[in-house]
Amino acid sequence: MQDETQSITRRASEPVMVGNVQIGGNAPIAVQSMTNTDTVDAIRTAAQIAELAQAGSELVRITVNNKAAAQAVSQIKEQLAKMNVNVPLVGDFHFNGHRLLASVPDCAELLDKYRINPGNVGRGNNRDAQFASMIERACEFGKPVRIGVNWGSLDPEMLARQMDLNQQRDNPLSAEAVMHEALISSALESAEYAHQLGLPNNKIIISCKLSDVQQLIQVYTALAERCSYPLHLGLTEAGMGAKGIVASTAALAVLLQRGIGDTIRISLTPQPGGARTEEVIVAQEILQSMNIRAFTPAVTSCPGCGRTTSDYFQKLADEIQSYLRTSMPVWKSSFPGVENMSVAVMGCVVNGPGESKHANIGISLPGSGEAPIAPVYIDGEKACTLRGDAISDEFKAIVDQYVQENYAGKQLSS
């Protein structure tokens, strides 16, 4: 477990255990992700789960949309055990979850959490019975449940009821405000019904997801004031590339700064052929940039300008950042606290030496017209000067030595 480093005052919430991960209470904000493989393909799904866990996803959600997918859960668990991967698995259920959990008890027992969408659990008279069936399975096997409301699949009966109530007001609310209230009411009423059915409050997590930044902030701010359940944050259907990253960051940063949120997922559309792990890295970077959690040593690097016509510092910054992230799976068990280390890779004399002195380890590369030397600073003091064609390897060796000397033998805080 990572050390908690945030100074933000967190909203109080009741802790929920999902496998070996605590959500809410005083636990660090957990990062989670979701596979995009066909769950029926147990080998590929397990491989992607392992990849996401290796990247730092502390929970992984899988689609359980038919009986074959439900039956594959046991095979996926077996494959993960062979790979020594012990990440909690969350089953994502829509429309037919009540049938799948009842007909494939192994799935119900092996999953660490169920995700239920109140808008997709049934219609009319069937809704309560089908929702109750899923909650009964959760109670039977002692599983927590995320009641995940989404504005793209909001319960139409709930929305219609809120619209009727709004019409009776002396000063009716806007359609947007009514929709917000319908989202929140759907989540809270479903949670209360689950509690009446026997699911303890410490087995319930809530989310109310939208794809609009400002509306997401408004809904979660109101939701946080009305309940003490742990809240799962995420901008749904965030988009691809820079748009998805910026929109997710804009929304979640505001909420996290207000102390709202106990676990997060970044719902990025992957680039064609792109790595699914990008959403994990973005989630970690949001938390780390806000000094809420530390996951990997931070690299400070300049954007470049007319003084840095060579791209060498860019290549070195990329190499070092990749090297640090690749090294972390080994480092985090052998060198506790190394995730808090800072590294600077700068491109010229303007800010290079000063920024390097602020980092644990920094290198100031020569800019255009500067002497072809690269001073290295360790904890604010100049340690050596590198030159020639082997700067990258020599700097990595200095980083390795620093890690060995400063983090070996430290004990993780309990």
mmCIF file of C-alpha atoms in Angstrom:
data_model
loop_
_atom_site.group_PDB
_atom_site.id
_atom_site.type_symbol
_atom_site.label_atom_id
_atom_site.label_comp_id
_atom_site.label_asym_id
_atom_site.label_seq_id
_atom_site.Cartn_x
_atom_site.Cartn_y
_atom_site.Cartn_z
ATOM 1 C CA MET A 1 0.000 0.000 0.000
ATOM 2 C CA GLN A 2 1.290 3.441 -0.936
ATOM 3 C CA ASP A 3 1.874 6.039 1.754
ATOM 4 C CA GLU A 4 -0.787 8.708 1.990
ATOM 5 C CA THR A 5 0.799 12.088 1.213
ATOM 6 C CA GLN A 6 -2.157 14.377 0.685
ATOM 7 C CA SER A 7 -2.937 17.459 2.755
ATOM 8 C CA ILE A 8 -6.454 17.832 1.327
ATOM 9 C CA THR A 9 -9.206 17.216 3.873
ATOM 10 C CA ARG A 10 -11.086 14.152 2.665
ATOM 11 C CA ARG A 11 -14.839 13.839 2.951
ATOM 12 C CA ALA A 12 -15.710 11.249 5.595
ATOM 13 C CA SER A 13 -16.925 7.934 4.202
ATOM 14 C CA GLU A 14 -17.463 4.450 5.536
ATOM 15 C CA PRO A 15 -14.691 2.054 4.448
ATOM 16 C CA VAL A 16 -15.563 -0.792 2.102
ATOM 17 C CA MET A 17 -13.231 -3.750 1.550
ATOM 18 C CA VAL A 18 -13.000 -4.977 -2.043
ATOM 19 C CA GLY A 19 -10.807 -8.040 -1.933
ATOM 20 C CA ASN A 20 -7.627 -6.807 -0.272
ATOM 21 C CA VAL A 21 -8.213 -3.146 -1.142
ATOM 22 C CA GLN A 22 -9.979 -0.677 1.143
ATOM 23 C CA ILE A 23 -12.149 1.936 -0.521
ATOM 24 C CA GLY A 24 -13.088 4.981 1.529
ATOM 25 C CA GLY A 25 -12.433 5.767 5.156
ATOM 26 C CA ASN A 26 -8.856 6.931 5.534
ATOM 27 C CA ALA A 27 -7.538 4.676 2.741
ATOM 28 C CA PRO A 28 -5.591 6.180 -0.159
ATOM 29 C CA ILE A 29 -7.721 6.961 -3.199
ATOM 30 C CA ALA A 30 -7.646 3.765 -5.270
ATOM 31 C CA VAL A 31 -6.993 3.607 -9.009
ATOM 32 C CA GLN A 32 -9.051 1.226 -11.074
ATOM 33 C CA SER A 33 -9.535 0.326 -14.720
ATOM 34 C CA MET A 34 -11.544 -1.977 -16.983
ATOM 35 C CA THR A 35 -10.606 -4.558 -19.587
ATOM 36 C CA ASN A 36 -11.755 -4.263 -23.197
ATOM 37 C CA THR A 37 -11.176 -7.893 -24.160
ATOM 38 C CA ASP A 38 -13.948 -10.404 -24.769
ATOM 39 C CA THR A 39 -14.326 -11.864 -21.283
ATOM 40 C CA VAL A 40 -15.059 -15.264 -22.785
ATOM 41 C CA ASP A 41 -11.426 -15.317 -23.960
ATOM 42 C CA ALA A 42 -10.059 -16.101 -20.505
ATOM 43 C CA ILE A 43 -6.403 -16.130 -21.595
ATOM 44 C CA ARG A 44 -6.449 -12.707 -23.244
ATOM 45 C CA THR A 45 -8.601 -11.225 -20.485
ATOM 46 C CA ALA A 46 -6.316 -12.523 -17.748
ATOM 47 C CA ALA A 47 -3.292 -11.200 -19.648
ATOM 48 C CA GLN A 48 -4.818 -7.740 -19.883
ATOM 49 C CA ILE A 49 -5.823 -7.797 -16.212
ATOM 50 C CA ALA A 50 -2.221 -8.646 -15.347
ATOM 51 C CA GLU A 51 -0.985 -5.821 -17.578
ATOM 52 C CA LEU A 52 -3.325 -3.318 -15.934
ATOM 53 C CA ALA A 53 -2.367 -4.526 -12.453
ATOM 54 C CA GLN A 54 1.321 -4.262 -13.343
ATOM 55 C CA ALA A 55 0.721 -0.664 -14.453
ATOM 56 C CA GLY A 56 -0.833 0.100 -11.065
ATOM 57 C CA SER A 57 -4.546 -0.601 -11.344
ATOM 58 C CA GLU A 58 -5.633 -1.641 -7.850
ATOM 59 C CA LEU A 59 -8.997 -3.015 -9.005
ATOM 60 C CA VAL A 60 -9.911 -4.256 -12.478
ATOM 61 C CA ARG A 61 -13.460 -4.462 -13.846
ATOM 62 C CA ILE A 62 -14.522 -7.005 -16.459
ATOM 63 C CA THR A 63 -17.654 -7.235 -18.587
ATOM 64 C CA VAL A 64 -20.037 -10.030 -17.575
ATOM 65 C CA ASN A 65 -22.689 -9.836 -20.258
ATOM 66 C CA ASN A 66 -23.663 -13.438 -20.955
ATOM 67 C CA LYS A 67 -23.449 -16.924 -19.471
ATOM 68 C CA ALA A 68 -20.208 -17.759 -21.277
ATOM 69 C CA ALA A 69 -18.590 -14.640 -19.801
ATOM 70 C CA ALA A 70 -19.866 -15.541 -16.324
ATOM 71 C CA GLN A 71 -18.485 -19.073 -16.693
ATOM 72 C CA ALA A 72 -15.120 -17.669 -17.814
ATOM 73 C CA VAL A 73 -14.586 -15.885 -14.486
ATOM 74 C CA SER A 74 -13.305 -19.059 -12.833
ATOM 75 C CA GLN A 75 -10.867 -19.641 -15.710
ATOM 76 C CA ILE A 76 -9.668 -16.044 -15.512
ATOM 77 C CA LYS A 77 -9.059 -16.437 -11.792
ATOM 78 C CA GLU A 78 -7.078 -19.616 -12.420
ATOM 79 C CA GLN A 79 -4.911 -17.898 -15.019
ATOM 80 C CA LEU A 80 -4.272 -14.949 -12.692
ATOM 81 C CA ALA A 81 -3.250 -17.318 -9.905
ATOM 82 C CA LYS A 82 -0.716 -18.954 -12.227
ATOM 83 C CA MET A 83 0.734 -15.472 -12.919
ATOM 84 C CA ASN A 84 0.735 -14.567 -9.194
ATOM 85 C CA VAL A 85 -1.642 -11.662 -9.876
ATOM 86 C CA ASN A 86 -3.935 -10.950 -6.948
ATOM 87 C CA VAL A 87 -5.927 -7.906 -8.023
ATOM 88 C CA PRO A 88 -9.620 -7.648 -7.035
ATOM 89 C CA LEU A 89 -11.999 -8.312 -9.934
ATOM 90 C CA VAL A 90 -15.229 -6.377 -10.382
ATOM 91 C CA GLY A 91 -18.061 -7.802 -12.474
ATOM 92 C CA ASP A 92 -19.864 -5.259 -14.673
ATOM 93 C CA PHE A 93 -23.532 -6.281 -15.014
ATOM 94 C CA HIS A 94 -26.254 -4.802 -17.198
ATOM 95 C CA PHE A 95 -29.722 -6.077 -18.107
ATOM 96 C CA ASN A 96 -29.243 -9.778 -17.202
ATOM 97 C CA GLY A 97 -27.038 -9.729 -14.082
ATOM 98 C CA HIS A 98 -29.772 -11.249 -11.942
ATOM 99 C CA ARG A 99 -29.887 -14.328 -14.166
ATOM 100 C CA LEU A 100 -26.125 -14.677 -14.509
ATOM 101 C CA LEU A 101 -25.378 -14.437 -10.788
ATOM 102 C CA ALA A 102 -28.088 -16.965 -10.013
ATOM 103 C CA SER A 103 -27.207 -19.456 -12.761
ATOM 104 C CA VAL A 104 -23.401 -19.292 -12.414
ATOM 105 C CA PRO A 105 -22.722 -19.362 -8.664
ATOM 106 C CA ASP A 106 -18.941 -19.662 -9.255
ATOM 107 C CA CYS A 107 -19.033 -16.233 -10.887
ATOM 108 C CA ALA A 108 -20.999 -14.769 -7.983
ATOM 109 C CA GLU A 109 -18.548 -16.233 -5.480
ATOM 110 C CA LEU A 110 -15.262 -15.482 -7.258
ATOM 111 C CA LEU A 111 -15.864 -11.841 -8.170
ATOM 112 C CA ASP A 112 -14.729 -9.372 -5.520
ATOM 113 C CA LYS A 113 -17.398 -6.783 -6.263
ATOM 114 C CA TYR A 114 -20.503 -6.375 -8.421
ATOM 115 C CA ARG A 115 -21.281 -3.248 -10.414
ATOM 116 C CA ILE A 116 -25.038 -2.741 -10.797
ATOM 117 C CA ASN A 117 -26.589 -0.005 -12.951
ATOM 118 C CA PRO A 118 -30.090 0.817 -11.619
ATOM 119 C CA GLY A 119 -31.104 2.094 -15.059
ATOM 120 C CA ASN A 120 -30.348 -1.247 -16.702
ATOM 121 C CA VAL A 121 -31.503 -3.702 -14.065
ATOM 122 C CA GLY A 122 -35.090 -4.009 -15.281
ATOM 123 C CA ARG A 123 -38.289 -2.169 -16.055
ATOM 124 C CA GLY A 124 -41.655 -1.845 -14.369
ATOM 125 C CA ASN A 125 -42.581 -4.593 -11.939
ATOM 126 C CA ASN A 126 -39.454 -6.582 -12.808
ATOM 127 C CA ARG A 127 -37.038 -3.899 -11.680
ATOM 128 C CA ASP A 128 -37.249 -4.391 -7.917
ATOM 129 C CA ALA A 129 -37.288 -8.192 -8.167
ATOM 130 C CA GLN A 130 -34.234 -8.299 -10.444
ATOM 131 C CA PHE A 131 -32.343 -5.757 -8.374
ATOM 132 C CA ALA A 132 -33.238 -7.701 -5.225
ATOM 133 C CA SER A 133 -31.976 -10.937 -6.783
ATOM 134 C CA MET A 134 -28.550 -9.395 -7.395
ATOM 135 C CA ILE A 135 -28.373 -7.920 -3.899
ATOM 136 C CA GLU A 136 -29.321 -11.310 -2.430
ATOM 137 C CA ARG A 137 -26.329 -12.862 -4.214
ATOM 138 C CA ALA A 138 -24.109 -10.096 -2.834
ATOM 139 C CA CYS A 139 -25.402 -10.783 0.676
ATOM 140 C CA GLU A 140 -25.008 -14.547 0.252
ATOM 141 C CA PHE A 141 -21.358 -14.282 -0.755
ATOM 142 C CA GLY A 142 -20.464 -11.201 1.288
ATOM 143 C CA LYS A 143 -19.663 -9.068 -1.760
ATOM 144 C CA PRO A 144 -19.655 -5.272 -1.954
ATOM 145 C CA VAL A 145 -21.676 -3.577 -4.679
ATOM 146 C CA ARG A 146 -21.115 -0.406 -6.653
ATOM 147 C CA ILE A 147 -24.434 1.152 -7.521
ATOM 148 C CA GLY A 148 -23.344 2.930 -10.664
ATOM 149 C CA VAL A 149 -25.802 5.383 -12.169
ATOM 150 C CA ASN A 150 -25.013 6.751 -15.630
ATOM 151 C CA TRP A 151 -26.769 9.605 -17.387
ATOM 152 C CA GLY A 152 -26.698 7.606 -20.637
ATOM 153 C CA SER A 153 -28.807 4.868 -19.083
ATOM 154 C CA LEU A 154 -30.780 6.700 -16.427
ATOM 155 C CA ASP A 155 -33.883 4.902 -15.167
ATOM 156 C CA PRO A 156 -36.693 6.502 -17.254
ATOM 157 C CA GLU A 157 -39.257 5.915 -14.519
ATOM 158 C CA MET A 158 -37.095 7.789 -12.033
ATOM 159 C CA LEU A 159 -36.641 10.675 -14.466
ATOM 160 C CA ALA A 160 -40.368 10.808 -15.214
ATOM 161 C CA ARG A 161 -41.168 10.881 -11.485
ATOM 162 C CA GLN A 162 -38.725 13.736 -10.930
ATOM 163 C CA MET A 163 -40.216 15.631 -13.872
ATOM 164 C CA ASP A 164 -43.714 15.239 -12.394
ATOM 165 C CA LEU A 165 -42.539 16.466 -8.997
ATOM 166 C CA ASN A 166 -40.829 19.407 -10.649
ATOM 167 C CA GLN A 167 -44.019 20.468 -12.376
ATOM 168 C CA GLN A 168 -45.679 20.759 -8.962
ATOM 169 C CA ARG A 169 -43.096 23.262 -7.746
ATOM 170 C CA ASP A 170 -43.968 26.936 -7.509
ATOM 171 C CA ASN A 171 -40.670 27.639 -9.239
ATOM 172 C CA PRO A 172 -39.802 24.623 -11.392
ATOM 173 C CA LEU A 173 -36.154 23.708 -11.819
ATOM 174 C CA SER A 174 -34.391 23.546 -15.157
ATOM 175 C CA ALA A 175 -34.413 20.276 -17.092
ATOM 176 C CA GLU A 176 -30.716 19.893 -16.300
ATOM 177 C CA ALA A 177 -31.310 20.281 -12.562
ATOM 178 C CA VAL A 178 -34.125 17.711 -12.706
ATOM 179 C CA MET A 179 -31.841 15.252 -14.454
ATOM 180 C CA HIS A 180 -29.174 15.807 -11.792
ATOM 181 C CA GLU A 181 -31.695 15.107 -9.051
ATOM 182 C CA ALA A 182 -32.867 11.984 -10.865
ATOM 183 C CA LEU A 183 -29.286 10.674 -11.012
ATOM 184 C CA ILE A 184 -28.691 11.296 -7.320
ATOM 185 C CA SER A 185 -32.078 9.952 -6.259
ATOM 186 C CA SER A 186 -31.601 6.817 -8.342
ATOM 187 C CA ALA A 187 -28.288 6.100 -6.606
ATOM 188 C CA LEU A 188 -29.431 6.895 -3.070
ATOM 189 C CA GLU A 189 -32.806 5.154 -3.305
ATOM 190 C CA SER A 190 -31.167 2.061 -4.794
ATOM 191 C CA ALA A 191 -28.595 2.069 -1.995
ATOM 192 C CA GLU A 192 -31.342 2.364 0.603
ATOM 193 C CA TYR A 193 -33.271 -0.496 -0.994
ATOM 194 C CA ALA A 194 -30.128 -2.636 -1.010
ATOM 195 C CA HIS A 195 -29.667 -1.869 2.672
ATOM 196 C CA GLN A 196 -33.291 -2.868 3.389
ATOM 197 C CA LEU A 197 -32.595 -6.154 1.596
ATOM 198 C CA GLY A 198 -29.763 -6.878 4.017
ATOM 199 C CA LEU A 199 -26.669 -5.432 2.340
ATOM 200 C CA PRO A 200 -24.666 -3.576 5.018
ATOM 201 C CA ASN A 201 -23.755 0.039 4.386
ATOM 202 C CA ASN A 202 -20.087 -0.956 4.469
ATOM 203 C CA LYS A 203 -20.700 -3.020 1.336
ATOM 204 C CA ILE A 204 -22.025 -0.145 -0.787
ATOM 205 C CA ILE A 205 -20.143 2.205 -3.112
ATOM 206 C CA ILE A 206 -21.896 4.792 -5.290
ATOM 207 C CA SER A 207 -21.177 6.528 -8.569
ATOM 208 C CA CYS A 208 -23.164 9.008 -10.684
ATOM 209 C CA LYS A 209 -21.334 9.430 -13.959
ATOM 210 C CA LEU A 210 -21.796 12.016 -16.692
ATOM 211 C CA SER A 211 -19.668 13.018 -19.681
ATOM 212 C CA ASP A 212 -19.984 16.782 -19.127
ATOM 213 C CA VAL A 213 -17.305 18.274 -16.861
ATOM 214 C CA GLN A 214 -19.337 20.967 -15.142
ATOM 215 C CA GLN A 215 -22.357 18.747 -14.638
ATOM 216 C CA LEU A 216 -20.211 15.975 -13.173
ATOM 217 C CA ILE A 217 -18.774 18.430 -10.649
ATOM 218 C CA GLN A 218 -22.244 19.666 -9.704
ATOM 219 C CA VAL A 219 -23.701 16.168 -9.276
ATOM 220 C CA TYR A 220 -20.847 14.790 -7.177
ATOM 221 C CA THR A 221 -20.699 17.899 -5.013
ATOM 222 C CA ALA A 222 -24.400 17.493 -4.217
ATOM 223 C CA LEU A 223 -24.092 13.714 -3.810
ATOM 224 C CA ALA A 224 -21.208 14.084 -1.351
ATOM 225 C CA GLU A 225 -23.372 16.305 0.852
ATOM 226 C CA ARG A 226 -26.191 13.755 0.978
ATOM 227 C CA CYS A 227 -24.481 10.486 1.838
ATOM 228 C CA SER A 228 -21.436 8.940 3.499
ATOM 229 C CA TYR A 229 -20.975 6.070 1.055
ATOM 230 C CA PRO A 230 -17.579 5.881 -0.655
ATOM 231 C CA LEU A 231 -17.759 7.541 -4.070
ATOM 232 C CA HIS A 232 -16.301 6.208 -7.307
ATOM 233 C CA LEU A 233 -15.258 9.104 -9.568
ATOM 234 C CA GLY A 234 -14.989 9.154 -13.308
ATOM 235 C CA LEU A 235 -16.014 11.192 -16.323
ATOM 236 C CA THR A 236 -17.885 8.647 -18.407
ATOM 237 C CA GLU A 237 -17.131 8.416 -22.132
ATOM 238 C CA ALA A 238 -14.331 10.939 -21.623
ATOM 239 C CA GLY A 239 -13.071 10.616 -25.205
ATOM 240 C CA MET A 240 -9.777 9.945 -26.915
ATOM 241 C CA GLY A 241 -6.276 11.329 -26.462
ATOM 242 C CA ALA A 242 -5.773 14.871 -25.223
ATOM 243 C CA LYS A 243 -9.518 15.589 -25.075
ATOM 244 C CA GLY A 244 -10.226 12.654 -22.777
ATOM 245 C CA ILE A 245 -7.207 13.313 -20.569
ATOM 246 C CA VAL A 246 -7.881 17.038 -20.204
ATOM 247 C CA ALA A 247 -11.623 16.633 -19.613
ATOM 248 C CA SER A 248 -11.111 13.916 -16.994
ATOM 249 C CA THR A 249 -8.429 15.934 -15.243
ATOM 250 C CA ALA A 250 -10.525 19.115 -15.268
ATOM 251 C CA ALA A 251 -13.470 17.335 -13.636
ATOM 252 C CA LEU A 252 -11.692 15.089 -11.165
ATOM 253 C CA ALA A 253 -9.157 17.663 -10.008
ATOM 254 C CA VAL A 254 -11.916 19.977 -8.800
ATOM 255 C CA LEU A 255 -13.685 17.189 -6.915
ATOM 256 C CA LEU A 256 -10.499 15.741 -5.435
ATOM 257 C CA GLN A 257 -9.434 19.196 -4.269
ATOM 258 C CA ARG A 258 -12.756 19.402 -2.424
ATOM 259 C CA GLY A 259 -12.006 16.085 -0.729
ATOM 260 C CA ILE A 260 -14.582 14.192 -2.794
ATOM 261 C CA GLY A 261 -13.761 10.766 -4.191
ATOM 262 C CA ASP A 262 -12.489 7.452 -2.848
ATOM 263 C CA THR A 263 -11.602 5.616 -6.052
ATOM 264 C CA ILE A 264 -11.165 6.817 -9.629
ATOM 265 C CA ARG A 265 -11.186 5.524 -13.176
ATOM 266 C CA ILE A 266 -10.241 7.431 -16.330
ATOM 267 C CA SER A 267 -12.539 6.266 -19.139
ATOM 268 C CA LEU A 268 -10.320 6.960 -22.152
ATOM 269 C CA THR A 269 -11.073 5.738 -25.645
ATOM 270 C CA PRO A 270 -7.818 3.976 -26.593
ATOM 271 C CA GLN A 271 -5.943 5.056 -29.692
ATOM 272 C CA PRO A 272 -6.081 2.363 -32.406
ATOM 273 C CA GLY A 273 -3.594 -0.220 -31.225
ATOM 274 C CA GLY A 274 -2.887 1.862 -28.123
ATOM 275 C CA ALA A 275 -2.222 0.454 -24.683
ATOM 276 C CA ARG A 276 -5.160 0.040 -22.311
ATOM 277 C CA THR A 277 -2.773 0.942 -19.490
ATOM 278 C CA GLU A 278 -2.842 4.617 -20.533
ATOM 279 C CA GLU A 279 -5.943 5.184 -18.405
ATOM 280 C CA VAL A 280 -4.122 3.818 -15.353
ATOM 281 C CA ILE A 281 -1.134 6.092 -15.910
ATOM 282 C CA VAL A 282 -3.376 9.142 -16.354
ATOM 283 C CA ALA A 283 -5.235 8.357 -13.108
ATOM 284 C CA GLN A 284 -1.939 8.021 -11.264
ATOM 285 C CA GLU A 285 -0.604 11.252 -12.760
ATOM 286 C CA ILE A 286 -3.702 13.166 -11.649
ATOM 287 C CA LEU A 287 -3.317 11.961 -8.065
ATOM 288 C CA GLN A 288 0.449 12.459 -8.057
ATOM 289 C CA SER A 289 0.387 15.925 -9.607
ATOM 290 C CA MET A 290 -2.020 17.006 -6.839
ATOM 291 C CA ASN A 291 0.275 15.551 -4.149
ATOM 292 C CA ILE A 292 -2.486 13.165 -3.121
ATOM 293 C CA ARG A 293 -0.532 9.970 -3.801
ATOM 294 C CA ALA A 294 2.857 9.051 -5.199
ATOM 295 C CA PHE A 295 3.254 6.142 -7.613
ATOM 296 C CA THR A 296 6.532 6.639 -9.442
ATOM 297 C CA PRO A 297 9.400 9.143 -9.259
ATOM 298 C CA ALA A 298 8.321 12.410 -10.871
ATOM 299 C CA VAL A 299 10.285 13.770 -13.817
ATOM 300 C CA THR A 300 10.472 17.531 -14.287
ATOM 301 C CA SER A 301 11.489 18.579 -17.799
ATOM 302 C CA CYS A 302 11.313 21.825 -19.735
ATOM 303 C CA PRO A 303 9.209 22.318 -22.882
ATOM 304 C CA GLY A 304 12.139 23.487 -24.979
ATOM 305 C CA CYS A 305 12.635 26.762 -26.851
ATOM 306 C CA GLY A 306 15.003 28.434 -29.299
ATOM 307 C CA ARG A 307 17.829 27.759 -26.872
ATOM 308 C CA THR A 308 17.266 23.991 -27.167
ATOM 309 C CA THR A 309 17.374 23.321 -30.883
ATOM 310 C CA SER A 310 18.707 19.816 -30.231
ATOM 311 C CA ASP A 311 16.115 17.224 -29.226
ATOM 312 C CA TYR A 312 18.574 15.378 -27.016
ATOM 313 C CA PHE A 313 17.053 16.556 -23.750
ATOM 314 C CA GLN A 314 13.605 15.470 -24.978
ATOM 315 C CA LYS A 315 14.884 11.991 -25.766
ATOM 316 C CA LEU A 316 16.679 11.777 -22.420
ATOM 317 C CA ALA A 317 13.584 12.938 -20.510
ATOM 318 C CA ASP A 318 11.498 10.295 -22.283
ATOM 319 C CA GLU A 319 14.122 7.619 -21.639
ATOM 320 C CA ILE A 320 14.396 8.473 -17.957
ATOM 321 C CA GLN A 321 10.631 8.640 -17.444
ATOM 322 C CA SER A 322 10.185 5.254 -19.125
ATOM 323 C CA TYR A 323 13.096 3.829 -17.153
ATOM 324 C CA LEU A 324 11.647 4.953 -13.833
ATOM 325 C CA ARG A 325 8.180 3.600 -14.572
ATOM 326 C CA THR A 326 9.590 0.300 -15.838
ATOM 327 C CA SER A 327 11.762 -0.036 -12.735
ATOM 328 C CA MET A 328 8.960 0.654 -10.251
ATOM 329 C CA PRO A 329 7.481 -2.872 -10.052
ATOM 330 C CA VAL A 330 10.831 -4.051 -8.646
ATOM 331 C CA TRP A 331 11.717 -0.895 -6.767
ATOM 332 C CA LYS A 332 8.424 -0.563 -4.872
ATOM 333 C CA SER A 333 9.014 -3.820 -2.983
ATOM 334 C CA SER A 334 12.743 -3.331 -2.384
ATOM 335 C CA PHE A 335 13.005 0.438 -1.976
ATOM 336 C CA PRO A 336 10.000 1.799 -0.042
ATOM 337 C CA GLY A 337 9.471 5.520 -0.563
ATOM 338 C CA VAL A 338 11.263 5.646 -3.915
ATOM 339 C CA GLU A 339 7.996 6.756 -5.530
ATOM 340 C CA ASN A 340 8.495 10.128 -3.812
ATOM 341 C CA MET A 341 11.848 10.724 -5.514
ATOM 342 C CA SER A 342 12.045 13.636 -7.990
ATOM 343 C CA VAL A 343 14.213 13.825 -11.098
ATOM 344 C CA ALA A 344 14.835 16.844 -13.351
ATOM 345 C CA VAL A 345 15.986 16.664 -16.978
ATOM 346 C CA MET A 346 16.545 20.205 -18.240
ATOM 347 C CA GLY A 347 17.596 21.548 -21.612
ATOM 348 C CA CYS A 348 19.690 24.679 -21.089
ATOM 349 C CA VAL A 349 21.352 26.985 -18.589
ATOM 350 C CA VAL A 350 18.369 29.332 -18.044
ATOM 351 C CA ASN A 351 16.414 27.152 -15.576
ATOM 352 C CA GLY A 352 18.453 23.970 -15.803
ATOM 353 C CA PRO A 353 20.774 24.298 -12.795
ATOM 354 C CA GLY A 354 18.118 25.863 -10.563
ATOM 355 C CA GLU A 355 15.431 23.284 -11.389
ATOM 356 C CA SER A 356 17.983 20.485 -11.034
ATOM 357 C CA LYS A 357 18.880 21.689 -7.552
ATOM 358 C CA HIS A 358 15.203 21.472 -6.499
ATOM 359 C CA ALA A 359 15.050 17.779 -7.474
ATOM 360 C CA ASN A 360 16.636 14.828 -5.708
ATOM 361 C CA ILE A 361 18.632 14.219 -8.869
ATOM 362 C CA GLY A 362 18.860 16.650 -11.767
ATOM 363 C CA ILE A 363 20.783 17.071 -14.970
ATOM 364 C CA SER A 364 21.178 20.292 -16.920
ATOM 365 C CA LEU A 365 21.960 19.528 -20.551
ATOM 366 C CA PRO A 366 23.716 22.051 -22.788
ATOM 367 C CA GLY A 367 21.540 24.337 -24.878
ATOM 368 C CA SER A 368 22.402 25.808 -28.256
ATOM 369 C CA GLY A 369 25.836 27.407 -28.155
ATOM 370 C CA GLU A 370 26.597 26.228 -24.610
ATOM 371 C CA ALA A 371 29.623 24.171 -23.654
ATOM 372 C CA PRO A 372 28.950 20.463 -24.350
ATOM 373 C CA ILE A 373 28.799 19.474 -20.698
ATOM 374 C CA ALA A 374 25.958 18.358 -18.418
ATOM 375 C CA PRO A 375 26.274 19.097 -14.698
ATOM 376 C CA VAL A 376 24.445 16.675 -12.403
ATOM 377 C CA TYR A 377 23.007 17.793 -9.059
ATOM 378 C CA ILE A 378 22.151 15.511 -6.147
ATOM 379 C CA ASP A 379 19.994 16.900 -3.346
ATOM 380 C CA GLY A 380 20.844 20.450 -4.342
ATOM 381 C CA GLU A 381 24.608 20.027 -4.672
ATOM 382 C CA LYS A 382 26.607 19.643 -7.850
ATOM 383 C CA ALA A 383 27.885 16.057 -7.881
ATOM 384 C CA CYS A 384 29.609 15.632 -11.226
ATOM 385 C CA THR A 385 29.678 16.701 -14.857
ATOM 386 C CA LEU A 386 28.806 14.353 -17.706
ATOM 387 C CA ARG A 387 29.923 14.705 -21.309
ATOM 388 C CA GLY A 388 30.186 12.626 -24.454
ATOM 389 C CA ASP A 389 27.898 9.985 -25.987
ATOM 390 C CA ALA A 390 27.151 7.938 -22.862
ATOM 391 C CA ILE A 391 25.299 10.592 -20.836
ATOM 392 C CA SER A 392 22.053 8.619 -20.803
ATOM 393 C CA ASP A 393 23.567 5.414 -19.430
ATOM 394 C CA GLU A 394 25.731 7.302 -16.945
ATOM 395 C CA PHE A 395 22.773 9.299 -15.659
ATOM 396 C CA LYS A 396 20.682 6.127 -15.229
ATOM 397 C CA ALA A 397 23.563 4.632 -13.238
ATOM 398 C CA ILE A 398 23.573 7.707 -10.997
ATOM 399 C CA VAL A 399 19.813 7.304 -10.474
ATOM 400 C CA ASP A 400 20.267 3.629 -9.600
ATOM 401 C CA GLN A 401 23.006 4.439 -7.117
ATOM 402 C CA TYR A 402 20.880 7.137 -5.494
ATOM 403 C CA VAL A 403 17.975 4.702 -5.099
ATOM 404 C CA GLN A 404 20.246 2.063 -3.569
ATOM 405 C CA GLU A 405 21.827 4.495 -1.125
ATOM 406 C CA ASN A 406 18.711 6.393 -0.056
ATOM 407 C CA TYR A 407 15.826 3.904 -0.072
ATOM 408 C CA ALA A 408 17.249 0.474 0.664
ATOM 409 C CA GLY A 409 16.243 -0.915 4.043
ATOM 410 C CA LYS A 410 13.467 1.607 4.689
ATOM 411 C CA GLN A 411 10.285 0.186 6.158
ATOM 412 C CA LEU A 412 6.818 0.844 4.790
ATOM 413 C CA SER A 413 4.539 2.618 7.233
ATOM 414 C CA SER A 414 1.682 0.452 8.410
#
